[in-house]
Amino acid sequence: MFSRPVPWLPAEGDAALITVSSRIRLARNLVDLPFPGRATVEQRRRILAQASAAAAGIVAAASRLIVSEMPDLTDLERQLLLERRLISRDLCRMGAGSGVLLAPDEHISVMVNEEDHLRIQALLPGLHLRAVHRLADDVDTKLSRCLPYAFNERLGFLTACPSNVGTGMRASVMLHLPGLALTGQIEPLMRGAQELSFTVRGMFGEGTEAVANFFQVSNQATLGESEDQTLGRLDAIICRIVDAERVFRQRLVRERREHLYDQIGKAYGSLRYAHLLTSKDAMNQLSLLLLGCDLGLFHNLRRGPLQELMIRVQPGHLQKLAGKTLEEVPRDVFRARLVREKLGNMADA
Amino acid sequence: MFSRPVPWLPAEGDAALITVSSRIRLARNLVDLPFPGRATVEQRRRILAQASAAAAGIVAAASRLIVSEMPDLTDLERQLLLERRLISRDLCRMGAGSGVLLAPDEHISVMVNEEDHLRIQALLPGLHLRAVHRLADDVDTKLSRCLPYAFNERLGFLTACPSNVGTGMRASVMLHLPGLALTGQIEPLMRGAQELSFTVRGMFGEGTEAVANFFQVSNQATLGESEDQTLGRLDAIICRIVDAERVFRQRLVRERREHLYDQIGKAYGSLRYAHLLTSKDAMNQLSLLLLGCDLGLFHNLRRGPLQELMIRVQPGHLQKLAGKTLEEVPRDVFRARLVREKLGNMADA
């Protein structure tokens, strides 16, 4: 499990340089049962069993649904699921009766008894909001045939937190915005998005800081507009952000070329010869290398392997590769060796 | 002028890894004339003329004595003289009647009308205090035949500052002490040296901060002991510092290997791929590469060219190489390119 490439990383291509992935998350709850925060372990376990049974019925015969209750997962497995963006930080910390259902291709996952009974997630590379919505919607429709959803004609889907009531849909796009970040444009972007009732967050969602210039833009409103309207508005704002990112990258190249090349060059040099690397440093510097690739500064580095490396340097993936638990310093040493080797191989290629 | 290698940089060899150069500076004044700070421009010019005539008489016929009055030197030339340690920062700022006499091999220079009428300097690579003293003493003896020195039977040589009265000799050894610096041992070293009436200073002497882990150790006392005693005591303390430096380098390798390799690796990576480099950053990082060489970490880098590069990255040498005056940012760009190329050539060798 999890040795294969991360399925939500985009293939190389122009638009993919900025729009990393599109995600839909649908919050659903079952009628006549308390929300997970108030349910007993017995109730939560029954919900997990019901959800698993319903999901098993809709998975193609050839593939296999992975069902895990949180206590059955090791720390490393939870960490891997988090790093691959298949579960939330909150679910990581949950116990008996909470779990995850996972399609083997990792495009679909369902968190069970996180904040809501079900959180159906679909995740695709690139900017493909309609496609990823169809994927989530299809699972949702099929599950709804077996599971009695809590739905109110006037309000829509009922959820544990009022902020999700209505469509229960959170659509988000992950963007790589080094151009805006290096020119101090993230604050204005956040304020502007807020005014249109969108939120800009770090890579791992709510409450996480931005790492490596990756930002997720998602809708706040789930009430008063249809899924289709939300997706249309999100698509439009993403296109404007992508345009702005392009403009600010060009401006950086035009007006601060030497500073930019210096930052990218030193990031490369540091990664290529480090013997100790924190996850955060590695990701931040790899982000600059991605930018360097986009700007055509590197002959021998390719975007795909760098993106993949950015996932592999995270603690879970790193320890999986090492085949054992590693304390912080040995982990930083191992990470530095991995990065040196990978960049060395790319440079030799 | 000044395109040749710096003559006081040591050839490769074990002791030279730590002891960079030995220097003697003799303060001398002429009788019946006010010290430079109180002399008129006329008096200062006459002293410069006298000193030049006396020095010309002792230079071998084949070579040529370079005599420069400070106002005749461009900013760049002063800067070059300073970076090659042939004149002091104070002399750089002085005007009419102050100047420098320079033997073409750069082992001997005489500053005229700096703080004293004459400051005779001899400079040799490595730890060779007796040899460098003979060099200075020889010039001093020959000059004394033509120039009436201010000398008191009881006090010795008279000088503008009482701290130099007596022998008028300042003997100093420049040391490369990354092992002590990286382990926080410079403060204790300074205190210990002080107790034995020695001073520890940065690369460019009094009032300059330490750069690139280079430190000069020199005697404070010029009264109450002979030149020979001073040299003997200095030689002894230098040997103790060199031993300590070796011990702390070994300790670093033993106890903080990954941190050390990380610092040296990142310094290399940063220099190898920078597009903007300040003089200070370049020198500090080259200092770590020198340490890496000493520890045998590099296959393709050699100490000699790195030491030479450390001089070449300084503003004067850099602008001489560029063949024009450069403002700060273009200078940092040019410096980064020079370092990238030099390290690239070494890596390819």
XYZ file of C-alpha atoms in Angstrom:
698
model
C 0.000 0.000 0.000
C 1.142 3.523 -0.848
C 4.267 2.595 -2.752
C 2.753 3.703 -6.024
C 2.858 7.292 -7.317
C 0.427 9.712 -5.710
C -2.615 9.706 -8.006
C -3.598 13.338 -7.497
C -0.334 14.801 -8.725
C -0.736 16.260 -12.196
C 1.015 15.040 -15.278
C 3.256 17.631 -16.888
C 1.580 20.261 -18.971
C 0.987 23.943 -18.962
C -2.075 24.423 -16.733
C -0.867 21.761 -14.334
C 2.088 23.966 -13.460
C -0.207 25.990 -11.238
C -3.379 23.961 -10.589
C -2.296 20.844 -8.753
C -5.517 19.035 -7.934
C -9.283 19.332 -7.609
C -11.198 17.889 -4.705
C -14.837 17.480 -3.711
C -15.864 16.564 -0.226
C -19.518 15.819 0.573
C -20.717 15.813 4.178
C -23.553 13.333 4.781
C -25.299 12.063 7.902
C -27.717 9.272 8.616
C -31.206 9.930 9.958
C -32.171 9.221 13.556
C -28.595 8.861 14.783
C -26.582 11.369 16.822
C -23.702 13.138 15.076
C -20.331 11.373 15.669
C -19.301 13.771 18.439
C -22.371 12.711 20.465
C -22.764 9.091 19.346
C -21.718 6.137 21.508
C -18.930 3.851 20.332
C -21.627 1.243 19.614
C -23.549 3.640 17.389
C -20.380 4.781 15.635
C -19.332 1.196 14.990
C -22.776 0.399 13.556
C -22.503 3.378 11.228
C -19.044 2.269 10.101
C -20.365 -1.244 9.400
C -23.374 0.114 7.478
C -21.187 2.438 5.426
C -18.725 -0.323 4.654
C -21.469 -2.660 3.506
C -23.005 0.027 1.327
C -19.638 0.964 -0.162
C -18.634 -2.640 -0.815
C -21.716 -2.984 -2.956
C -20.701 -0.216 -5.305
C -17.015 -1.030 -5.790
C -16.219 -2.791 -9.061
C -15.873 -6.508 -8.541
C -12.274 -6.500 -9.713
C -11.070 -3.986 -7.171
C -11.103 -4.219 -3.437
C -12.486 -1.734 -0.933
C -10.096 -1.004 1.900
C -11.932 -0.531 5.197
C -9.998 0.513 8.285
C -11.184 1.437 11.719
C -8.767 4.025 13.115
C -7.482 1.972 16.095
C -6.457 -0.763 13.665
C -4.126 1.581 11.839
C -0.564 2.141 12.991
C 0.720 5.677 13.485
C 2.677 5.290 10.282
C -0.403 4.220 8.292
C -2.408 7.199 9.555
C 0.465 9.487 8.676
C 0.645 8.018 5.162
C -3.105 8.481 4.637
C -2.778 12.078 5.759
C 0.218 12.826 3.547
C -1.647 11.360 0.573
C -4.571 13.630 1.504
C -6.987 10.703 1.941
C -7.968 11.549 5.512
C -7.952 14.674 7.667
C -5.731 15.552 10.595
C -8.793 15.283 12.830
C -9.601 11.745 11.729
C -5.976 10.784 12.427
C -6.557 11.411 16.102
C -9.888 9.576 16.357
C -10.546 6.217 17.949
C -13.015 3.323 17.910
C -15.927 3.641 15.496
C -14.174 6.135 13.260
C -12.561 4.910 10.097
C -11.882 5.255 6.433
C -13.143 3.492 3.303
C -10.724 3.672 0.455
C -10.876 2.736 -3.209
C -7.557 1.168 -4.225
C -6.934 3.819 -6.887
C -7.099 6.469 -4.118
C -9.351 8.753 -6.135
C -12.226 8.130 -3.732
C -12.159 7.919 0.030
C -14.906 8.083 2.629
C -14.140 9.227 6.150
C -16.611 7.696 8.561
C -17.449 9.391 11.852
C -15.054 12.253 11.521
C -17.144 15.405 12.137
C -20.037 13.912 10.152
C -21.124 10.318 9.698
C -19.778 10.327 6.158
C -17.426 12.540 4.309
C -17.181 11.398 0.727
C -14.056 12.671 -0.981
C -13.031 12.570 -4.627
C -9.629 13.823 -5.726
C -8.203 14.287 -9.232
C -5.085 15.929 -10.598
C -5.352 19.288 -12.342
C -8.290 21.675 -12.572
C -11.237 19.373 -13.266
C -13.991 20.433 -10.919
C -16.880 18.995 -12.984
C -15.158 15.641 -13.414
C -14.231 15.297 -9.779
C -17.742 16.346 -8.785
C -19.228 13.649 -11.017
C -16.977 11.115 -9.298
C -18.123 12.143 -5.812
C -21.716 12.564 -6.891
C -21.804 9.059 -8.343
C -20.582 7.531 -5.078
C -22.999 9.715 -3.136
C -25.965 8.650 -5.278
C -25.116 4.985 -4.950
C -24.572 5.181 -1.200
C -27.831 7.066 -0.764
C -29.699 4.039 -2.100
C -28.578 1.981 0.888
C -28.107 4.632 3.553
C -30.932 6.843 4.845
C -29.478 10.376 4.631
C -30.582 13.155 6.942
C -32.070 15.592 4.443
C -34.424 18.512 4.909
C -36.444 19.798 1.952
C -35.894 23.412 2.916
C -32.292 23.283 4.291
C -30.774 20.450 2.280
C -28.321 17.998 3.829
C -28.043 18.251 7.606
C -24.538 18.341 9.050
C -22.836 18.468 12.455
C -21.535 21.970 11.820
C -24.041 24.533 10.524
C -21.400 25.821 8.098
C -21.882 22.696 5.977
C -25.677 22.558 5.957
C -27.223 22.752 2.490
C -25.223 21.147 -0.298
C -22.786 19.755 2.297
C -20.211 20.246 -0.429
C -16.731 21.612 -0.046
C -15.029 21.980 -3.432
C -11.367 22.881 -3.359
C -8.506 23.341 -5.743
C -4.885 23.093 -4.696
C -2.645 25.644 -6.336
C 1.101 26.122 -6.466
C 1.587 29.860 -6.076
C 5.274 30.693 -5.627
C 4.917 33.790 -7.815
C 2.263 35.287 -5.557
C 3.985 34.098 -2.382
C 7.408 35.532 -3.274
C 5.869 38.903 -4.101
C 3.781 39.156 -0.929
C 0.449 38.676 -2.708
C -0.983 35.904 -0.537
C -2.532 38.231 2.047
C -4.390 40.297 -0.575
C -5.440 37.045 -2.275
C -6.875 35.734 0.980
C -8.801 38.935 1.610
C -10.144 39.011 -1.944
C -11.201 35.353 -1.797
C -12.903 35.947 1.551
C -15.015 38.713 0.060
C -16.299 36.262 -2.547
C -16.858 33.744 0.287
C -13.969 31.501 -0.630
C -11.247 30.418 1.786
C -7.529 30.069 1.133
C -5.751 27.506 3.292
C -2.488 25.551 3.488
C -1.831 22.167 1.925
C -3.474 20.047 4.588
C -6.622 22.108 4.998
C -8.182 23.842 7.934
C -5.773 25.124 10.560
C -2.621 24.116 8.718
C -0.015 26.614 7.677
C 1.032 27.023 4.099
C 3.968 24.837 3.124
C 5.934 24.969 -0.080
C 3.710 27.693 -1.549
C 0.792 25.302 -1.923
C -2.619 26.742 -1.172
C -6.127 25.300 -1.246
C -8.962 27.521 -2.332
C -12.422 26.295 -1.337
C -16.003 27.501 -1.049
C -17.370 28.683 2.288
C -21.050 28.817 1.304
C -23.080 25.626 1.194
C -26.437 27.287 1.518
C -28.280 29.457 -0.984
C -26.619 28.226 -4.131
C -26.573 24.921 -6.000
C -23.494 22.692 -6.351
C -23.352 23.765 -9.961
C -23.279 27.448 -9.064
C -20.571 26.875 -6.443
C -18.414 24.964 -8.914
C -18.901 27.679 -11.540
C -17.886 30.443 -9.163
C -14.875 28.466 -7.873
C -13.758 27.689 -11.397
C -13.910 31.380 -12.263
C -11.898 32.538 -9.241
C -9.286 29.819 -9.818
C -8.806 31.033 -13.390
C -8.253 34.555 -12.117
C -5.728 33.370 -9.515
C -3.886 31.335 -12.141
C -3.699 34.411 -14.361
C -2.387 36.486 -11.458
C 0.210 33.830 -10.640
C 1.417 33.923 -14.256
C 1.628 37.716 -14.216
C 3.598 37.783 -10.962
C 5.967 35.049 -12.140
C 6.691 37.106 -15.252
C 7.179 40.180 -13.115
C 9.648 38.328 -10.895
C 11.640 37.218 -13.930
C 11.579 40.704 -15.399
C 12.227 42.810 -12.316
C 14.020 40.587 -9.836
C 15.667 38.022 -12.065
C 18.916 37.706 -10.109
C 17.151 37.452 -6.746
C 14.833 34.816 -8.144
C 17.606 32.783 -9.768
C 19.595 33.140 -6.560
C 16.761 31.765 -4.426
C 16.145 28.878 -6.800
C 19.865 28.190 -7.212
C 20.534 28.179 -3.495
C 17.518 25.923 -2.908
C 18.945 23.469 -5.424
C 22.431 23.701 -3.936
C 21.139 23.228 -0.446
C 19.030 20.173 -1.333
C 21.785 18.684 -3.469
C 24.378 18.768 -0.683
C 22.445 18.787 2.610
C 23.079 16.148 5.255
C 20.180 17.192 7.481
C 16.799 18.203 6.092
C 13.550 18.879 7.867
C 10.366 17.999 6.043
C 9.367 21.649 5.882
C 12.717 22.837 4.503
C 12.751 20.068 1.931
C 9.233 20.881 0.744
C 9.828 24.635 0.660
C 13.004 24.220 -1.351
C 11.482 21.647 -3.684
C 8.724 24.190 -4.301
C 11.372 26.596 -5.613
C 12.758 23.845 -7.828
C 9.294 23.292 -9.282
C 9.183 26.994 -10.065
C 12.632 26.696 -11.644
C 11.315 23.872 -13.823
C 8.312 25.927 -14.872
C 10.639 28.783 -15.826
C 12.861 26.454 -17.849
C 15.921 27.008 -15.658
C 16.861 23.348 -15.307
C 17.995 21.094 -18.104
C 17.898 17.861 -16.187
C 15.169 18.255 -13.598
C 11.653 17.210 -14.423
C 8.552 18.392 -12.656
C 6.972 14.961 -12.171
C 9.731 13.358 -10.108
C 10.132 16.556 -8.071
C 6.428 16.633 -7.196
C 6.578 12.995 -6.232
C 9.693 13.642 -4.134
C 7.819 16.367 -2.300
C 5.384 13.721 -1.069
C 8.124 11.164 -0.381
C 10.067 13.472 1.956
C 7.166 13.701 4.376
C 7.637 11.764 7.625
C 5.231 8.920 6.871
C 6.441 8.186 3.356
C 10.032 8.535 4.475
C 9.673 6.008 7.283
C 7.817 3.649 5.006
C 10.758 3.844 2.610
C 13.237 3.331 5.466
C 11.210 0.320 6.573
C 11.318 1.435 10.186
C 10.405 4.144 12.653
C 12.969 6.926 12.719
C 13.452 9.604 15.358
C 13.723 13.209 14.231
C 17.474 13.497 13.611
C 17.953 10.129 11.862
C 14.874 11.044 9.817
C 16.458 14.347 8.770
C 19.648 12.489 7.866
C 17.739 9.846 5.878
C 15.662 12.525 4.145
C 18.776 14.481 3.143
C 20.332 11.307 1.716
C 17.185 10.501 -0.261
C 17.023 14.011 -1.711
C 20.755 14.078 -2.529
C 20.437 10.769 -4.349
C 17.288 11.681 -6.258
C 18.635 15.047 -7.367
C 21.984 13.440 -8.170
C 20.268 10.872 -10.368
C 18.263 13.566 -12.110
C 21.392 15.688 -12.665
C 23.227 12.690 -14.136
C 20.338 11.770 -16.402
C 49.680 45.108 -10.141
C 47.906 42.623 -7.892
C 46.958 40.088 -10.521
C 49.403 37.555 -9.136
C 48.592 35.127 -6.339
C 48.568 36.550 -2.845
C 52.082 35.849 -1.488
C 51.096 35.342 2.126
C 48.726 32.459 1.496
C 50.293 29.188 2.547
C 51.152 26.338 0.242
C 49.318 23.137 1.085
C 50.662 21.116 3.958
C 49.594 20.006 7.359
C 50.474 22.930 9.635
C 49.369 25.429 7.005
C 45.818 24.141 7.375
C 45.504 26.178 10.547
C 48.328 28.752 10.593
C 47.786 30.998 7.597
C 50.468 33.658 7.871
C 52.979 35.345 10.161
C 53.446 39.073 10.274
C 55.788 41.540 11.973
C 55.041 45.214 12.130
C 57.633 47.642 13.534
C 56.610 51.167 14.562
C 59.383 53.720 14.048
C 59.511 57.506 14.256
C 62.059 60.128 13.267
C 63.671 62.446 15.827
C 62.743 66.104 16.134
C 59.544 65.812 14.083
C 55.967 65.779 15.367
C 54.077 62.488 15.129
C 51.941 62.278 11.944
C 48.756 63.304 13.721
C 50.359 66.623 14.666
C 52.692 67.180 11.706
C 51.907 69.652 8.912
C 51.357 68.392 5.385
C 54.800 69.822 4.525
C 56.470 67.884 7.320
C 54.591 64.718 6.390
C 55.582 65.063 2.743
C 59.247 65.549 3.723
C 59.115 62.396 5.842
C 57.566 60.461 2.961
C 60.319 61.713 0.625
C 63.051 60.800 3.133
C 61.613 57.360 3.710
C 61.279 56.723 -0.018
C 64.867 57.727 -0.662
C 66.124 55.533 2.171
C 64.040 52.572 1.015
C 65.077 52.958 -2.626
C 68.676 52.549 -1.519
C 68.087 49.148 -0.005
C 65.922 47.554 -2.678
C 67.782 45.148 -4.952
C 68.736 46.828 -8.208
C 66.659 44.369 -10.239
C 63.409 45.087 -8.481
C 61.477 48.292 -8.249
C 60.193 50.025 -5.145
C 56.588 51.172 -5.458
C 56.009 54.491 -3.720
C 52.517 55.905 -3.494
C 51.181 58.927 -1.695
C 47.615 58.156 -0.651
C 45.866 60.877 -2.724
C 47.482 59.425 -5.858
C 45.803 56.089 -5.305
C 42.318 55.382 -6.603
C 39.695 53.981 -4.255
C 40.102 50.646 -5.966
C 43.886 50.612 -5.455
C 43.528 51.383 -1.754
C 40.958 48.653 -1.442
C 43.285 46.178 -3.165
C 46.175 47.104 -0.864
C 43.897 46.583 2.126
C 42.563 43.245 0.914
C 46.127 42.055 0.326
C 46.896 43.173 3.895
C 49.625 45.596 2.774
C 48.104 48.668 4.408
C 45.699 49.316 7.276
C 42.124 50.539 7.170
C 43.310 53.770 8.818
C 45.895 54.471 6.129
C 43.215 53.933 3.481
C 41.422 57.008 4.727
C 44.488 59.273 4.970
C 45.460 62.099 2.655
C 48.478 64.137 1.545
C 51.834 63.196 3.055
C 50.720 59.684 3.989
C 51.715 56.835 1.745
C 53.034 53.359 1.269
C 56.334 51.893 0.094
C 55.982 48.466 -1.355
C 58.437 45.807 -2.459
C 57.125 44.170 -5.650
C 57.046 40.717 -4.052
C 54.625 42.133 -1.428
C 56.462 40.505 1.453
C 57.573 43.911 2.725
C 55.601 47.120 2.930
C 56.190 50.343 4.819
C 53.267 52.559 5.760
C 54.441 56.158 6.073
C 52.628 58.626 8.301
C 49.893 56.319 9.414
C 49.850 56.527 13.239
C 53.671 56.585 13.298
C 56.145 57.970 10.774
C 57.033 54.458 9.685
C 55.383 51.128 10.094
C 57.573 48.453 8.588
C 55.654 45.282 7.811
C 56.876 41.859 6.779
C 54.440 39.107 5.904
C 55.060 35.428 5.150
C 52.805 32.401 4.722
C 52.606 29.814 7.501
C 53.980 29.932 11.049
C 57.458 31.391 10.577
C 57.856 34.070 13.202
C 61.680 34.070 13.286
C 61.947 34.249 9.506
C 59.447 37.029 9.146
C 61.119 38.893 11.983
C 64.506 38.631 10.250
C 62.916 40.087 7.133
C 61.492 43.091 8.980
C 64.582 43.491 11.131
C 66.805 43.603 8.064
C 64.765 46.399 6.490
C 64.661 48.208 9.819
C 68.438 48.016 10.266
C 69.093 49.292 6.754
C 66.583 52.131 7.052
C 68.045 53.125 10.426
C 71.353 53.870 8.714
C 69.711 56.689 6.717
C 66.890 57.750 8.987
C 67.431 59.169 12.502
C 65.052 57.087 14.660
C 63.545 58.476 17.847
C 65.014 56.092 20.424
C 65.355 56.380 24.170
C 67.933 54.253 26.009
C 65.570 53.524 28.876
C 62.229 53.238 27.007
C 63.299 51.974 23.593
C 61.608 53.152 20.405
C 59.277 56.113 20.896
C 55.840 55.860 19.265
C 52.717 57.974 18.859
C 50.708 55.629 21.046
C 52.258 54.620 24.384
C 51.061 51.052 23.804
C 53.796 50.615 21.182
C 56.682 52.185 23.068
C 59.618 49.825 23.645
C 60.236 47.283 20.940
C 57.617 48.969 18.747
C 56.935 45.462 17.509
C 53.592 43.859 16.868
C 53.978 40.208 15.887
C 50.870 38.439 14.722
C 49.805 35.125 13.342
C 46.646 34.639 11.312
C 44.832 31.410 12.103
C 41.925 29.603 10.492
C 39.867 28.367 13.432
C 36.540 26.930 12.226
C 36.742 24.108 14.763
C 36.920 26.528 17.696
C 34.425 28.929 16.133
C 31.773 26.262 15.422
C 32.016 24.964 18.976
C 31.782 28.374 20.644
C 35.404 28.396 21.823
C 36.420 31.817 20.487
C 35.270 33.754 23.563
C 37.239 31.554 25.996
C 40.216 31.757 23.627
C 40.058 35.554 23.642
C 39.898 35.673 27.432
C 42.781 33.226 27.803
C 44.929 35.126 25.306
C 44.199 38.392 27.086
C 45.457 36.974 30.362
C 48.773 36.221 28.685
C 48.705 39.746 27.185
C 47.916 38.618 23.671
C 45.023 39.939 21.584
C 42.717 38.019 19.255
C 41.292 40.054 16.376
C 39.530 39.610 13.047
C 41.199 39.270 9.657
C 41.858 42.957 9.051
C 43.190 43.805 12.493
C 42.080 46.256 15.130
C 38.369 47.031 15.224
C 37.408 44.579 12.484
C 35.021 41.750 13.093
C 35.985 38.159 12.478
C 35.200 36.957 8.979
C 35.378 33.420 7.700
C 36.734 32.094 10.998
C 40.074 33.834 10.491
C 41.641 35.307 13.595
C 44.848 37.191 14.230
C 46.681 36.622 17.484
C 49.221 39.315 18.386
C 51.255 40.573 21.343
C 50.031 43.476 23.425
C 53.239 44.102 25.363
C 56.090 46.000 23.715
C 57.768 47.035 26.945
C 59.609 44.876 29.459
C 60.556 42.043 27.174
C 62.816 41.638 24.157
C 61.605 40.942 20.627
C 62.983 37.457 21.037
C 60.992 36.844 24.215
C 57.806 38.141 22.602
C 58.260 35.883 19.574
C 58.949 32.906 21.813
C 55.827 33.470 23.878
C 53.682 34.028 20.778
C 55.025 30.914 19.129
C 54.125 28.916 22.222
C 50.568 30.190 22.465
C 49.994 29.642 18.733
C 51.054 26.020 19.100
C 48.557 25.584 21.918
C 45.760 27.156 19.883
C 46.593 24.957 16.887
C 46.412 21.889 19.135
C 43.052 23.034 20.503
C 41.750 23.639 16.983
C 42.732 20.076 16.015
C 41.030 18.634 19.091
C 37.800 20.535 18.463
C 37.756 19.594 14.771
C 38.044 15.944 15.771
C 35.317 16.412 18.343
C 33.035 17.948 15.711
C 33.607 15.012 13.381
C 33.038 12.537 16.186
C 30.078 14.089 17.956
C 28.294 16.238 15.390
C 29.273 14.645 12.123
C 25.949 15.092 10.350
C 25.575 18.710 11.437
C 29.109 19.447 10.319
C 28.721 17.703 6.959
C 25.394 19.460 6.545
C 26.910 22.891 7.138
C 29.807 22.214 4.789
C 27.537 20.621 2.170
C 25.047 23.462 2.229
C 27.878 26.008 2.016
C 29.147 24.222 -1.084
C 25.667 23.980 -2.593
C 24.954 27.595 -1.906
C 28.226 28.834 -3.444
C 27.915 26.470 -6.388
C 24.455 27.721 -7.386
C 24.133 31.259 -5.992
C 23.297 34.186 -8.253
C 23.862 36.840 -5.582
C 26.697 36.675 -3.082
C 27.906 39.237 -0.592
C 31.600 39.316 0.159
C 30.974 38.247 3.739
C 28.743 35.309 2.800
C 31.203 34.154 0.174
C 34.121 34.275 2.588
C 32.224 32.595 5.411
C 31.094 29.774 3.162
C 34.510 29.369 1.542
C 35.860 29.040 5.075
C 33.638 25.983 5.545
C 34.886 24.552 2.240
C 38.471 24.962 3.475
C 37.482 22.991 6.562
C 35.888 20.386 4.293
C 39.161 20.125 2.366
C 41.133 19.702 5.578
C 38.758 16.913 6.634
C 39.122 15.190 3.259
C 35.451 15.581 2.339
C 36.030 16.841 -1.198
C 37.588 14.876 -4.016
C 37.937 17.708 -6.472
C 38.417 20.830 -4.388
C 41.899 21.958 -3.475
C 42.788 24.265 -0.641
C 45.073 26.555 -2.612
C 42.545 27.748 -5.200
C 39.883 28.109 -2.503
C 42.143 30.322 -0.372
C 42.975 32.411 -3.402
C 39.273 32.661 -4.281
C 38.600 33.963 -0.791
C 40.814 36.954 -1.590
C 39.427 37.349 -5.121
C 35.807 37.669 -3.940
C 36.591 40.799 -1.947
C 35.271 44.026 -3.462
C 38.612 45.428 -4.667
C 39.878 42.262 -6.307
C 36.466 41.631 -7.790
C 36.235 45.042 -9.418
C 39.778 44.761 -10.683
C 38.792 41.484 -12.334
C 35.646 43.053 -13.765
C 37.752 45.919 -15.076
C 35.292 48.500 -13.812
C 33.566 49.941 -10.775
C 30.521 47.923 -9.784
C 27.674 48.955 -7.499
C 26.642 46.591 -4.739
C 24.075 44.446 -6.561
C 26.004 44.023 -9.843
C 29.015 43.212 -7.667
C 27.069 40.486 -5.836
C 25.928 39.125 -9.202
C 29.467 39.193 -10.618
C 30.865 37.591 -7.456
C 28.294 34.785 -7.584
C 29.172 34.120 -11.234
C 32.892 34.029 -10.465
C 32.392 31.592 -7.589
C 30.019 29.387 -9.616
C 32.533 29.191 -12.426
C 35.550 28.530 -10.205
C 33.778 25.820 -8.207
C 32.354 24.392 -11.426
C 35.827 24.186 -12.928
C 37.172 22.545 -9.795
C 34.297 20.055 -9.730
C 34.906 19.157 -13.382
C 38.650 18.756 -12.875
